[in-house]
Structure formats: C-alpha cells, structure tokens
Short mmCIF file of C-alpha atoms in Angstrom, two decimals:
data_model
loop_
_atom_site.label_atom_id
_atom_site.label_comp_id
_atom_site.label_asym_id
_atom_site.label_seq_id
_atom_site.Cartn_x
_atom_site.Cartn_y
_atom_site.Cartn_z
CA PRO A 1 2.37 13.20 -8.98
CA GLY A 2 4.58 12.50 -5.68
CA GLY A 3 7.31 12.35 -7.36
CA PHE A 4 8.03 8.63 -8.18
CA GLY A 5 6.95 5.20 -10.76
CA ILE A 6 6.26 2.34 -10.49
CA ASP A 7 5.20 -1.16 -12.88
CA TYR A 8 1.89 -3.32 -12.35
CA PRO A 9 0.84 -5.87 -14.46
CA ALA A 10 0.12 -6.34 -17.60
CA GLY A 11 -4.05 -5.75 -18.33
CA TRP A 12 -4.66 -3.94 -15.52
CA SER A 13 -5.95 -0.88 -14.24
CA THR A 14 -4.97 1.80 -13.33
CA ALA A 15 -6.99 4.89 -12.12
CA SER A 16 -8.15 8.09 -14.70
CA SER A 17 -9.14 10.58 -11.81
CA ALA A 18 -5.63 12.78 -12.17
CA ALA A 19 -6.01 12.43 -8.07
CA ARG A 20 -5.32 9.87 -8.19
CA VAL A 21 -3.25 8.79 -10.54
CA CYS A 22 -0.31 5.99 -10.18
CA GLN A 23 -1.78 4.85 -6.60
CA LEU A 24 -5.02 2.65 -7.19
CA PHE A 25 -4.03 -0.56 -9.48
CA ASP A 26 -6.65 -4.23 -10.20
CA PRO A 27 -6.65 -6.37 -12.39
CA GLN A 28 -10.35 -5.62 -13.18
CA PRO A 29 -11.30 -2.03 -14.47
CA PHE A 30 -13.39 0.73 -12.07
CA THR A 31 -13.78 3.74 -11.53
CA VAL A 32 -13.23 6.64 -9.44
CA ARG A 33 -15.90 9.33 -8.41
CA PRO A 34 -14.90 12.74 -7.50
CA ASN A 35 -15.60 13.96 -4.07
CA THR A 36 -16.00 10.22 -2.57
CA GLU A 37 -14.07 7.59 -1.19
CA PRO A 38 -11.15 5.40 -3.76
CA PRO A 39 -12.70 2.34 -4.34
CA ASN A 40 -11.28 -1.26 -2.99
CA VAL A 41 -8.90 -1.95 -5.44
CA ALA A 42 -6.55 -4.98 -5.25
CA VAL A 43 -3.41 -2.49 -4.60
CA SER A 44 -2.69 0.85 -3.62
CA VAL A 45 -0.17 2.97 -3.40
CA TYR A 46 0.55 6.32 -1.92
CA VAL A 47 3.17 8.93 -0.58
CA GLU A 48 2.96 9.48 4.00
CA ASN A 49 4.21 12.71 4.22
CA TYR A 50 6.28 11.28 7.87
CA ARG A 51 9.26 8.95 8.52
CA MET A 52 9.35 6.20 7.47
CA SER A 53 9.09 4.75 11.79
CA LYS A 54 6.34 7.08 12.31
CA VAL A 55 4.37 5.69 9.63
CA GLN A 56 5.52 2.28 10.93
CA THR A 57 4.44 2.83 14.51
CA ALA A 58 0.98 4.18 13.14
CA LEU A 59 0.25 1.13 10.63
CA THR A 60 1.45 -1.57 14.01
CA ASP A 61 0.03 0.71 16.49
CA PRO A 62 -1.02 -1.90 18.88
CA SER A 63 -4.57 -1.01 19.85
CA PHE A 64 -5.64 -1.12 16.26
CA TYR A 65 -3.75 -3.67 14.81
CA LYS A 66 -2.25 -7.46 15.97
CA VAL A 67 1.69 -8.02 13.98
CA ILE A 68 1.77 -11.06 11.46
CA SER A 69 4.90 -10.17 10.27
CA VAL A 70 7.65 -7.50 10.25
CA GLU A 71 10.80 -7.71 8.09
CA PRO A 72 13.21 -4.58 6.35
CA GLY A 73 14.01 -5.11 2.62
CA THR A 74 15.53 -2.93 0.09
CA PHE A 75 12.93 -1.47 -2.81
CA SER A 76 13.31 0.63 -5.50
CA ASP A 77 15.80 1.97 -8.41
CA ALA A 78 18.12 3.90 -5.45
CA ALA A 79 17.98 0.55 -3.57
CA ARG A 80 16.35 2.62 -0.53
CA PRO A 81 15.61 0.73 2.38
CA GLY A 82 12.25 0.00 3.28
CA THR A 83 9.66 -2.67 5.51
CA ILE A 84 7.23 -5.03 4.76
CA LEU A 85 4.28 -5.42 6.85
CA GLU A 86 1.80 -7.59 7.17
CA THR A 87 -1.10 -7.02 10.32
CA ASP A 88 -4.94 -8.12 10.80
CA ALA A 89 -7.06 -5.24 12.26
CA LYS A 90 -8.62 -4.98 15.64
CA GLN A 91 -12.24 -4.57 17.06
CA GLY A 92 -12.73 -1.04 17.18
CA GLY A 93 -10.79 0.55 14.49
CA MET A 94 -11.32 2.07 11.40
CA TRP A 95 -10.63 -0.74 9.66
CA PRO A 96 -13.48 -4.43 10.46
CA ALA A 97 -12.09 -6.32 13.14
CA GLY A 98 -9.52 -9.16 11.22
CA MET A 99 -8.94 -7.28 8.06
CA ARG A 100 -5.73 -8.31 6.86
CA THR A 101 -3.21 -5.94 5.51
CA PHE A 102 0.47 -6.87 3.77
CA SER A 103 1.49 -2.86 3.71
CA VAL A 104 5.40 -2.03 1.62
CA LEU A 105 6.82 0.66 3.17
CA VAL A 106 9.29 2.33 1.18
CA ASP A 107 12.28 5.24 3.36
CA ARG A 108 12.62 8.69 1.25
CA VAL A 109 14.55 9.82 4.61
CA ASP A 110 11.63 12.77 5.20
CA SER A 111 7.95 11.09 3.42
CA THR A 112 7.29 6.87 2.94
CA ILE A 113 5.94 5.62 -0.25
CA VAL A 114 3.35 3.10 0.77
CA VAL A 115 2.63 -0.08 -1.83
CA SER A 116 -0.06 -1.64 -0.15
CA THR A 117 -3.13 -4.80 -0.20
CA ASN A 118 -5.63 -5.91 2.25
CA ASP A 119 -8.52 -9.22 1.84
CA LEU A 120 -11.36 -7.02 0.76
CA ALA A 121 -10.07 -6.09 -2.73
CA TYR A 122 -12.02 -8.61 -4.89
CA SER A 123 -8.74 -10.14 -5.89
CA ASP A 124 -6.58 -12.87 -4.80
CA TYR A 125 -5.05 -11.49 -1.68
CA GLU A 126 -1.37 -14.14 -2.00
CA GLN A 127 -1.50 -13.03 -5.36
CA ASN A 128 -1.58 -9.18 -4.48
CA LYS A 129 1.11 -9.23 -1.61
CA GLN A 130 3.02 -11.02 -4.90
CA THR A 131 2.56 -8.23 -7.05
CA VAL A 132 2.44 -5.54 -3.57
CA LEU A 133 6.65 -6.69 -3.56
CA ALA A 134 6.78 -6.62 -7.06
CA MET A 135 5.93 -3.07 -7.65
CA ALA A 136 7.34 -1.88 -4.86
CA GLY A 137 11.04 -3.20 -6.12
CA SER A 138 10.22 -1.16 -9.26
CA LEU A 139 9.43 1.59 -7.54
CA ARG A 140 11.88 4.62 -9.61
CA ILE A 141 12.29 7.96 -7.16
CA ALA A 142 12.88 10.65 -7.80
CA GLY A 143 15.31 13.18 -5.94
#
C-alpha cells in the first residue's frame, strides 16, 4: 500500500489489518480493532498526500510543537531527500503536552512518507529513533 516497501526489525509485529498493513510496527504483538484509532506502537509509517515542505510545516507548527531538531537526510533505495524532525508537543494541541516525537519525512515529490515514533510507545524511545532511521533508509519506493 502507498507504493512503497519497508524493512523492519526481525521479530517485530506488524498490523495484519488490510487497512494498516505496512503502517504499524512494534516489538510486541498487537491488535488493530476495526473502526477505532490505531494502537500506540513503537513505529508508524504513513503517506501524507502533500509535498514534504507542507508536511514539515504542519509537524513543526510553533502553535503546537516545540522543535528540538531539524536535520536534512537522504533516504530510500532511490536516495530521496528527507528531513529528520524531533519535537515536543505543546499544551492545547492534539497530543499530550511534552510528548516527544521523532520523525523522518521522505520526499516523493507530490506526497511524503512519514516514519515516526513517540515517547508514549511502551518501548525504548531512544532505540526506536534508531529503528526509524534504519526503516526510512530501507524504503523501496515505487514510481
């Protein structure tokens, strides 16, 4: 789905739901219940149908996020340009205040692949950041 393939750590579980396949990854088995929000997992991957600059602007909006770091990078089998972001959520946004998020945005020209983790996941945030980087580097992008 989404015109990409991605590698993830051996032994990790991924969603078996057709709607979420290749989107949710965790070291522990998990269930995706129909018609509900997805569970909080170690790493999520999704496609935003917007240019990378627009996605980056939304994910670093100073009304909702304090930016910890922004770095350029190159990802995928096609050496696509990308951005590595780390943010803290601010009070009054969609996420709990102080929630730290680490994301890699990978440019697909008219859309963006986002690979991310947050410190609400029930696993090691620092290790998950390294996993996000490795997974973004493993992307195989069609088209």
